[in-house]
PDB file of C-alpha atoms and ligand atoms in Angstrom:
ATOM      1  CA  UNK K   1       0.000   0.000   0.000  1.00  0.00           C
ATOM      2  CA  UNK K   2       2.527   2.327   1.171  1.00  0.00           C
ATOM      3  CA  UNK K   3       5.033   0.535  -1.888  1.00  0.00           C
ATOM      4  CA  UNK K   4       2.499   3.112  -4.087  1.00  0.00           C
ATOM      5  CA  UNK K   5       4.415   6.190  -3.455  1.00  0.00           C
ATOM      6  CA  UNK K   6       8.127   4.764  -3.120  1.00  0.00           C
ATOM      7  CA  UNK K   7      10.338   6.704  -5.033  1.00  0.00           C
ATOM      8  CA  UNK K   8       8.198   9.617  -5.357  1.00  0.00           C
ATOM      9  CA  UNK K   9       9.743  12.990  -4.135  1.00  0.00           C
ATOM     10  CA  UNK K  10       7.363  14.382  -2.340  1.00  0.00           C
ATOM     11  CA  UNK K  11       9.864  17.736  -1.640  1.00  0.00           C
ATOM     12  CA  UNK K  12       8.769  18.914  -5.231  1.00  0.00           C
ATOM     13  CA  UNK K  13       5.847  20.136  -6.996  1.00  0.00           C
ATOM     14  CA  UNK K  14       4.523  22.454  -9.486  1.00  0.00           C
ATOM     15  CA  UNK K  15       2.066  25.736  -9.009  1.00  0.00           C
ATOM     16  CA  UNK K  16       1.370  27.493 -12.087  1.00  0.00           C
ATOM     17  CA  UNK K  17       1.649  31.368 -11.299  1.00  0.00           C
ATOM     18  CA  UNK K  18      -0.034  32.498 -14.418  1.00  0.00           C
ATOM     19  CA  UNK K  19      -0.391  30.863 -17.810  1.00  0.00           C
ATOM     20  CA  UNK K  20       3.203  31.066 -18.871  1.00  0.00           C
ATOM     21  CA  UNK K  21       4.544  31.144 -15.698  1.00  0.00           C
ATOM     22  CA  UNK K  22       5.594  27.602 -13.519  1.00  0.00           C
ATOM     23  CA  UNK K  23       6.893  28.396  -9.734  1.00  0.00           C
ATOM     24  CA  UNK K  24       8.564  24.700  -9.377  1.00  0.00           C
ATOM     25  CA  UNK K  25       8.708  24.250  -5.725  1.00  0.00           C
ATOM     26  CA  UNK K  26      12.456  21.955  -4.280  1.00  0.00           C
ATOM     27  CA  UNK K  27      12.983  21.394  -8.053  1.00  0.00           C
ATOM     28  CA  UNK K  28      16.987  22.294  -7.513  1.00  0.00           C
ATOM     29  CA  UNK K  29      16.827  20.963  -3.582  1.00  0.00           C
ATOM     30  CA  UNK K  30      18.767  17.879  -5.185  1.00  0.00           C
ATOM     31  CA  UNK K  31      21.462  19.721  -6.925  1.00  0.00           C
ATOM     32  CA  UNK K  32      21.855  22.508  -3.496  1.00  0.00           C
ATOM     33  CA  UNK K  33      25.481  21.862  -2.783  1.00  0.00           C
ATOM     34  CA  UNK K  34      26.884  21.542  -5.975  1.00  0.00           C
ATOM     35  CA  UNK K  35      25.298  25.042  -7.197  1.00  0.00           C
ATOM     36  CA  UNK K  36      26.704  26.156  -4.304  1.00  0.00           C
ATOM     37  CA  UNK K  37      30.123  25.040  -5.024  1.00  0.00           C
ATOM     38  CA  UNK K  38      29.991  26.140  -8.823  1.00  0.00           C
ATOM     39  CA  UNK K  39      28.635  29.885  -7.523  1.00  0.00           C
ATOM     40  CA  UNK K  40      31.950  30.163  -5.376  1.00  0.00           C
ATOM     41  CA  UNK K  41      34.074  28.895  -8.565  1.00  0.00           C
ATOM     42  CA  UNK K  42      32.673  31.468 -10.584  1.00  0.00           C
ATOM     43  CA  UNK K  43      32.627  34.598  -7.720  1.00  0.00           C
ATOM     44  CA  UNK K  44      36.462  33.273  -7.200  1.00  0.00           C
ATOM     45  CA  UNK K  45      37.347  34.629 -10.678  1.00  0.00           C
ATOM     46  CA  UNK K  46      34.281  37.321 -10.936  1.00  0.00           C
ATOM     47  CA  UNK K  47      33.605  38.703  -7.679  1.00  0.00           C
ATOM     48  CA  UNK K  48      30.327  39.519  -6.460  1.00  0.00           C
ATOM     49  CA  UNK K  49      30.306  43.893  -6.437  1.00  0.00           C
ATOM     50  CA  UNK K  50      27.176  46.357  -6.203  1.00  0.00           C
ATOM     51  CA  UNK K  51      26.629  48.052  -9.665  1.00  0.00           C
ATOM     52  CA  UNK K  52      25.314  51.420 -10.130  1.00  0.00           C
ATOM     53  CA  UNK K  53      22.135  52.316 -11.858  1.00  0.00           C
ATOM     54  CA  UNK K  54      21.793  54.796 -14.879  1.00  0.00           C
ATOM     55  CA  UNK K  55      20.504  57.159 -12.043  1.00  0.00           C
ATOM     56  CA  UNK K  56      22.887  57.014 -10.201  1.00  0.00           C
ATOM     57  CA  UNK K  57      21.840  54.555  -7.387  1.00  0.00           C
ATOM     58  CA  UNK K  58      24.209  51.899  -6.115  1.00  0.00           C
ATOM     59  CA  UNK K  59      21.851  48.381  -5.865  1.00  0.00           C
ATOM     60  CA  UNK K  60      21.290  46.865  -2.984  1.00  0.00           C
ATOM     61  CA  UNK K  61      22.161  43.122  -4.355  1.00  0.00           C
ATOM     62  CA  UNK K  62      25.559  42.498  -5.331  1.00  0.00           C
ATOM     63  CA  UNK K  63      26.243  40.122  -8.776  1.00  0.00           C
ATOM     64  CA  UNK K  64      28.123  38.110 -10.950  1.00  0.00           C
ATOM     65  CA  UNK K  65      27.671  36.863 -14.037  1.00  0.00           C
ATOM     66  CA  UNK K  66      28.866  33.730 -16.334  1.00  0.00           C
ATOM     67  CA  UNK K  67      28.419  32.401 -19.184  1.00  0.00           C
ATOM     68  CA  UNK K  68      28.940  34.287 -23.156  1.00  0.00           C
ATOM     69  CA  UNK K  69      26.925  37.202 -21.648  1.00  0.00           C
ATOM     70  CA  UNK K  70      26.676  39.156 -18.518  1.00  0.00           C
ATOM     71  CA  UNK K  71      23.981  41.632 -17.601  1.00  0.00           C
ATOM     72  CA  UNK K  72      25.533  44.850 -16.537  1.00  0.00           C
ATOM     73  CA  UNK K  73      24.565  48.577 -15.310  1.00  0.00           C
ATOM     74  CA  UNK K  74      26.187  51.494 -14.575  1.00  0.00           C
ATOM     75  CA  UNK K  75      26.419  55.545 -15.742  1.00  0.00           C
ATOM     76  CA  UNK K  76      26.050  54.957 -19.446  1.00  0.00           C
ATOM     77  CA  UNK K  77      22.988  52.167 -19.136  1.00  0.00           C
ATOM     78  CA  UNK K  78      21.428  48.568 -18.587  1.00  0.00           C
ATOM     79  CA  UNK K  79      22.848  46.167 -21.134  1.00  0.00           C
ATOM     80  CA  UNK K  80      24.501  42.325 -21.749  1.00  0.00           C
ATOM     81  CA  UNK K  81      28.593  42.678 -21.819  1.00  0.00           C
ATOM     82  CA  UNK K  82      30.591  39.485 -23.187  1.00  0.00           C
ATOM     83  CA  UNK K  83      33.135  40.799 -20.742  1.00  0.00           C
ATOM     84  CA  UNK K  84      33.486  41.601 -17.088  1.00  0.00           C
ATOM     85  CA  UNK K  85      33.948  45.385 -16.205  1.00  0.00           C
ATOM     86  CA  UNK K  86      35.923  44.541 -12.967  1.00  0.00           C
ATOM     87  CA  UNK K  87      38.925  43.121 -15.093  1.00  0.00           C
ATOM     88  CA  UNK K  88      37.733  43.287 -19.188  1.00  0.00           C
ATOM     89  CA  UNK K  89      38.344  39.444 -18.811  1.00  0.00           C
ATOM     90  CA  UNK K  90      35.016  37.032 -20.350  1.00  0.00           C
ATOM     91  CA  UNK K  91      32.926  36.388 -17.328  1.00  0.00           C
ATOM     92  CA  UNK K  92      33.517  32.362 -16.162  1.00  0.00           C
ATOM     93  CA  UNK K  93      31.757  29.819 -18.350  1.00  0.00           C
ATOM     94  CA  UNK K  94      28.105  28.337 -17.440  1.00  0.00           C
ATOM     95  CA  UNK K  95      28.719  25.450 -15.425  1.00  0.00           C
ATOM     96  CA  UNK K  96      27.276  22.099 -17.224  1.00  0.00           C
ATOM     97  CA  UNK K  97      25.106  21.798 -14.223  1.00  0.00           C
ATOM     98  CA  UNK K  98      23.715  24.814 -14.832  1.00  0.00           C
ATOM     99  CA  UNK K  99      22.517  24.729 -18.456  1.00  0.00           C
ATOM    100  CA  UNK K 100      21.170  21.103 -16.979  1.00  0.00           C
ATOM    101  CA  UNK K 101      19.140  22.395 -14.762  1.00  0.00           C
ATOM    102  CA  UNK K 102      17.925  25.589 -16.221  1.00  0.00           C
ATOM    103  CA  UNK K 103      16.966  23.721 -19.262  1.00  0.00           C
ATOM    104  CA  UNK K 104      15.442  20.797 -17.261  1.00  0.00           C
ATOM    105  CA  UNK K 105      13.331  23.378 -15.519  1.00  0.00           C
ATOM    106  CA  UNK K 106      11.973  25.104 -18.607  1.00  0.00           C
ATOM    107  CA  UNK K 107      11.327  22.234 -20.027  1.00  0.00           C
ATOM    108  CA  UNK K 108       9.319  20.858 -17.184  1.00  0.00           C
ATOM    109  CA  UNK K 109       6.978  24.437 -17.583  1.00  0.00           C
ATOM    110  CA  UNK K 110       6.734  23.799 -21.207  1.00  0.00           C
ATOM    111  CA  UNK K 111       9.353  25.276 -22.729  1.00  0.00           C
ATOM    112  CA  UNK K 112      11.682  22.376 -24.516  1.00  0.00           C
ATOM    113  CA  UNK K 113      14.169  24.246 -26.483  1.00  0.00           C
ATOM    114  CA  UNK K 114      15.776  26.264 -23.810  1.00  0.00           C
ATOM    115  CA  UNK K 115      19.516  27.408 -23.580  1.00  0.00           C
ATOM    116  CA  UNK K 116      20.617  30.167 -22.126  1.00  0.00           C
ATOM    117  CA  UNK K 117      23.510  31.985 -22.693  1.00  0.00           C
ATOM    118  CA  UNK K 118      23.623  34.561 -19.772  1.00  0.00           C
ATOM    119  CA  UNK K 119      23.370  33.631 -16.452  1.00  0.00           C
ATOM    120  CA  UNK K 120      23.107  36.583 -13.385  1.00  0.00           C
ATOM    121  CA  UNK K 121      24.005  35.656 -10.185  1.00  0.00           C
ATOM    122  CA  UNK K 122      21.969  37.458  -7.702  1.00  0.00           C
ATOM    123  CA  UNK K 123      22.984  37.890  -3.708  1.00  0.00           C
ATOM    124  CA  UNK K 124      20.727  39.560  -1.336  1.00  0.00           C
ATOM    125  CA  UNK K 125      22.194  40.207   1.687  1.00  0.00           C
ATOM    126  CA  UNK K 126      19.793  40.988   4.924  1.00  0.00           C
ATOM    127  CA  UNK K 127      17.704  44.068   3.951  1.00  0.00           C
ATOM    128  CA  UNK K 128      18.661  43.557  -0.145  1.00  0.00           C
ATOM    129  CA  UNK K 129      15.887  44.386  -2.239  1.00  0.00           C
ATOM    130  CA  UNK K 130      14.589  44.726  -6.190  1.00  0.00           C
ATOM    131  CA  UNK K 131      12.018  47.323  -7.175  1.00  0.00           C
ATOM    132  CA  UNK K 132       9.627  46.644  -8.956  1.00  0.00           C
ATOM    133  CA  UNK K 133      11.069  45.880 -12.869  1.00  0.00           C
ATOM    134  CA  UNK K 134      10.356  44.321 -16.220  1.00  0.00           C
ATOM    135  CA  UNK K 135      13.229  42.857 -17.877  1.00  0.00           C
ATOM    136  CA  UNK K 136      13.442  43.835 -21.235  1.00  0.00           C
ATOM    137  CA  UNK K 137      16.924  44.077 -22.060  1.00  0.00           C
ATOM    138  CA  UNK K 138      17.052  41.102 -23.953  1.00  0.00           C
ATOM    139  CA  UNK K 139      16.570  40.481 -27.871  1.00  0.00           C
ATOM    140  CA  UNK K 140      14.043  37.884 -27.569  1.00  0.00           C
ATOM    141  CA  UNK K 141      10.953  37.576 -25.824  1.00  0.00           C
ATOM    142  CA  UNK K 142       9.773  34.283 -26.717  1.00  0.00           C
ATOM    143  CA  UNK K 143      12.491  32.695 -24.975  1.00  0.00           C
ATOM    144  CA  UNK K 144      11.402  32.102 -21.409  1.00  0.00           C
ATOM    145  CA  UNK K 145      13.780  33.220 -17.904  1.00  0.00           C
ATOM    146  CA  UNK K 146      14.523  30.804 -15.445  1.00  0.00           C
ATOM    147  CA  UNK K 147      15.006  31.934 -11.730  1.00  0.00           C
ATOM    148  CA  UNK K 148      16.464  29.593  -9.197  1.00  0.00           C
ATOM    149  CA  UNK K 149      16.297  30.631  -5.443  1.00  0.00           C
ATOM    150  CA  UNK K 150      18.625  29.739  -2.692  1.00  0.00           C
ATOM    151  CA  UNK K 151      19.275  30.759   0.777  1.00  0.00           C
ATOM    152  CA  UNK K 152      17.195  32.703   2.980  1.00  0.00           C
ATOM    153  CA  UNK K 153      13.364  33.098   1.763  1.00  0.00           C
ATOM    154  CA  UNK K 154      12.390  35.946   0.089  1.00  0.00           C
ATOM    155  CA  UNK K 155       8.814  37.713  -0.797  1.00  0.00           C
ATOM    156  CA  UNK K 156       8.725  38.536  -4.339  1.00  0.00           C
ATOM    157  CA  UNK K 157       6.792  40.262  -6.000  1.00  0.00           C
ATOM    158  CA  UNK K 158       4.650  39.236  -8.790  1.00  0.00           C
ATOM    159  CA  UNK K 159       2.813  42.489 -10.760  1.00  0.00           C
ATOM    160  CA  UNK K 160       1.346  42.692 -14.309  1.00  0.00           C
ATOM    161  CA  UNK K 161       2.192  44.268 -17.521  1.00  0.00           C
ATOM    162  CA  UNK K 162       1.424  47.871 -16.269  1.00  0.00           C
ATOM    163  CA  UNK K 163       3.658  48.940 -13.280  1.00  0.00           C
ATOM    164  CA  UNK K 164       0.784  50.167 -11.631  1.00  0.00           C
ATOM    165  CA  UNK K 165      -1.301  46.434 -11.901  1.00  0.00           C
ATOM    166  CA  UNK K 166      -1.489  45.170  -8.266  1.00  0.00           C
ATOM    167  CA  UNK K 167       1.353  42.648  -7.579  1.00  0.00           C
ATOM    168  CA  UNK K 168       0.716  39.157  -6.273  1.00  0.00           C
ATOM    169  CA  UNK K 169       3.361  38.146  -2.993  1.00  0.00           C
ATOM    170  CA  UNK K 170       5.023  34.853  -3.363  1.00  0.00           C
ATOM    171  CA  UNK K 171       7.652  33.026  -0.657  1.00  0.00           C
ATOM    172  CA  UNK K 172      10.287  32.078  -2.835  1.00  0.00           C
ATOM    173  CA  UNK K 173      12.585  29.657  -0.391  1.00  0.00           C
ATOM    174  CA  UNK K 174      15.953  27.488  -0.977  1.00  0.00           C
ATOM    175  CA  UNK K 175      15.454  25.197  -4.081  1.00  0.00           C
ATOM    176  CA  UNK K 176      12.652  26.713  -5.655  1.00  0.00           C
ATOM    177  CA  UNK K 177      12.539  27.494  -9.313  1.00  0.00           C
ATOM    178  CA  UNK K 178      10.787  29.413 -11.819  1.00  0.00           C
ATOM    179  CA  UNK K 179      10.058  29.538 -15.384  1.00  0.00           C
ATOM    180  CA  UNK K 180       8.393  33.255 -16.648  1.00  0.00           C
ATOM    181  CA  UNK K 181       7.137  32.863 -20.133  1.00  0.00           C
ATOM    182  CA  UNK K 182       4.742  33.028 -23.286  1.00  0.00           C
ATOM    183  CA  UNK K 183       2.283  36.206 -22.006  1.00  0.00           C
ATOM    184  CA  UNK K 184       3.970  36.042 -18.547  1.00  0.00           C
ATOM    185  CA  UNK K 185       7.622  37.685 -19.862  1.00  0.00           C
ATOM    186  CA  UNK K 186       7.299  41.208 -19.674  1.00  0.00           C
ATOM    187  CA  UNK K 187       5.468  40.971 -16.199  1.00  0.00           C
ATOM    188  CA  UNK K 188       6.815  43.802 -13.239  1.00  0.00           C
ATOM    189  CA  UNK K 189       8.156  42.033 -10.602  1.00  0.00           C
ATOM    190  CA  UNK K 190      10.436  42.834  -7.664  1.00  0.00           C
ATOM    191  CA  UNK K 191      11.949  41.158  -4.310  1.00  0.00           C
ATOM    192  CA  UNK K 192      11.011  42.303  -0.832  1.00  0.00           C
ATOM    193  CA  UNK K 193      13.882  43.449   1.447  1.00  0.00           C
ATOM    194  CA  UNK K 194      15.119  39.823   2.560  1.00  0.00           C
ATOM    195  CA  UNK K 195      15.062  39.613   6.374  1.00  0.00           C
ATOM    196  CA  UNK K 196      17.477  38.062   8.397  1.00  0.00           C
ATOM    197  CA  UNK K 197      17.968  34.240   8.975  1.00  0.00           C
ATOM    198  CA  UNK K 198      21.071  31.858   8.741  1.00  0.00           C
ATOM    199  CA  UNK K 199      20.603  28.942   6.158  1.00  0.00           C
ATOM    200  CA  UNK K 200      22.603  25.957   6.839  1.00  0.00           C
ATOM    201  CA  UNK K 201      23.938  26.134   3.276  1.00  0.00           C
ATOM    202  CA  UNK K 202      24.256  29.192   2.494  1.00  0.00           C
ATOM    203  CA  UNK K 203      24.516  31.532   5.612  1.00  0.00           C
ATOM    204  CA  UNK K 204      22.903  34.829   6.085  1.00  0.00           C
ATOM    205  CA  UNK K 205      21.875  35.440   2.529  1.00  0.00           C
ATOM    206  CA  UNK K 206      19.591  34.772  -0.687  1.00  0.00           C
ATOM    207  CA  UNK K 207      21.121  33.702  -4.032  1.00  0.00           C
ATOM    208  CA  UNK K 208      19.304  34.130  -7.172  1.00  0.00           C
ATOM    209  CA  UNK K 209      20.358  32.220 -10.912  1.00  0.00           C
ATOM    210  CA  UNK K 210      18.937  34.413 -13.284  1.00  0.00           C
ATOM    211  CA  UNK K 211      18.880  32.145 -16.873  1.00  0.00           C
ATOM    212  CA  UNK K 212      18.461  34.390 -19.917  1.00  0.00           C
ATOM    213  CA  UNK K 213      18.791  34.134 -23.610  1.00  0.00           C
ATOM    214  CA  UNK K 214      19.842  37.742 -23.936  1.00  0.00           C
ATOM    215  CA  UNK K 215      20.485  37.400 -27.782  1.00  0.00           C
TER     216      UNK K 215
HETATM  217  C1  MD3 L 301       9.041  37.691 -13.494  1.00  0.00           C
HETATM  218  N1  MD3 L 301      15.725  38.872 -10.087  1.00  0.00           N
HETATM  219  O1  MD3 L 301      17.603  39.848 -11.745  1.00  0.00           O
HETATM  220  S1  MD3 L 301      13.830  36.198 -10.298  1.00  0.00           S
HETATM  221  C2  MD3 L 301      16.420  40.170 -11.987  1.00  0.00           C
HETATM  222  O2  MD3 L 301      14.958  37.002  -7.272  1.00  0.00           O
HETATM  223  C3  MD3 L 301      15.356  39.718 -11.072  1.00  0.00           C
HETATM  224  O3  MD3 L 301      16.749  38.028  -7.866  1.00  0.00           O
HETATM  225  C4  MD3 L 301      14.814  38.478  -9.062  1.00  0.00           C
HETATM  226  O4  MD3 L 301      14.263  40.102 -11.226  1.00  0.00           O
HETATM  227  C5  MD3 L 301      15.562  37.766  -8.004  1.00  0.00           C
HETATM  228  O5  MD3 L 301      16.075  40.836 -12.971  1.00  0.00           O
HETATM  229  C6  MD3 L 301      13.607  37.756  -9.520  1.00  0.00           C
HETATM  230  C7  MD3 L 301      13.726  36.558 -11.956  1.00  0.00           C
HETATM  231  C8  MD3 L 301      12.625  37.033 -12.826  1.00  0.00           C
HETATM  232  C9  MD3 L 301      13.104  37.272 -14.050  1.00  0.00           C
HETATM  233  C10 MD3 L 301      12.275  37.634 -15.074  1.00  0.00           C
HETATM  234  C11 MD3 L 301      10.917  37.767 -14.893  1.00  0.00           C
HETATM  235  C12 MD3 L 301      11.280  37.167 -12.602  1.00  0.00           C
HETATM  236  C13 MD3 L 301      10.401  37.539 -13.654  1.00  0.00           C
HETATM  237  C14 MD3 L 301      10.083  38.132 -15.969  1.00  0.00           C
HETATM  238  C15 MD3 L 301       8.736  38.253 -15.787  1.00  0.00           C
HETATM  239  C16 MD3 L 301       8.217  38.043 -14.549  1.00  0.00           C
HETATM  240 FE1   FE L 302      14.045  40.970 -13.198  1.00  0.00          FE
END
């Protein structure tokens, strides 16, 4: 009787957000430690820093980047750099775990053919936040984002098309990923100042994998 649900993972399951848009609850739980590891290889050669906005405001989260592309801001603008500012080196290649899993994961949420080739690496110390955004610096808006969480929860904030549409709140905690697609794409969203907590992986942070096809 029991024998019925043997081998079934009962840590991960799906809750469709909107109708191109798949929140995919533990789906990287599995994989925790070795993300982990590959986000310190790549931070070891492209540290995390705080960028500054076209305005003139320093962000709250700090990133990275690897992979062919890295999203960048400062004075002159937003935009996707094949190179690192910090050192004009390329940013460190996409680990093969991580084109695994972000193309597992939009596959899962119904998109088959995805590979990225710009991944952001988010971290959100205590009190870190994201106002509310679209992100439309890319070339292509058929191709979905994937978003994988790690790390102390966060609240994030889930708008619509028009900055001023109300936004939904959803607990994004340590494993959970999301695919944003199809209609879904061009939706606001933001992140919540992250409060403070100590994850036994990760410490007294959030880390966000940001998969793009930027072009
Ligand atoms: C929703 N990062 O880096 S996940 C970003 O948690 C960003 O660090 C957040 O927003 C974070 O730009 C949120 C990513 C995300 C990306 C694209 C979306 C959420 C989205 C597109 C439409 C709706
Ligand atoms: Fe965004």
């Amino acid at each position: 009787m029991g024998d019925l649900l043997a081998g079934i993972d009962r840590r991960t399951w799906t809750e469709r957000l909107g109708p191109g848009t798949a929140l995919l609850r533990g789906f990287a739980l599995a994989d925790d430690a070795a993300i982990c590891a590959a986000i310190d290889q790549v931070v070891a050669a492209a540290p995390f820093r705080r960028m500054t906005t076209p305005g003139g405001f320093v962000m709250s989260v700090a990133m990275s980047n690897c992979g062919p592309l890295g999203w960048v801001t400062d004075a002159s603008g937003y935009r996707y750099s094949a190179t690192d500012p910090a050192n004009g080196q390329p940013w460190p290649p996409l680990p093969a775990l991580f084109l695994e899993l972000a193309g597992d994961a939009a596959a899962a949420a119904g998109f088959p053919d995805f590979v990225p080739d710009a991944c952001l690496i988010n971290r959100y110390a205590v009190g870190a936040r994201m106002s509310l955004h679209q992100d439309h610096d890319e070339r292509d808006f058929t191709q979905p984002i994937v978003s994988v969480s790690l790390g102390l929860p966060a609240t994030f904030l889930f708008g619509g098309l028009k900055r001023a549409d109300p936004a939904q709140r959803i607990a994004l905690t340590h494993g959970d990923a999301v695919v944003w697609g199809g209609p879904d794409r061009l939706r606001y969203h933001g992140v919540l100042a992250v409060k403070a907590g100590e994850h036994p992986l990760v410490g007294n942070c959030r880390l966000n994998l940001t998969f793009r096809k930027a072009r």
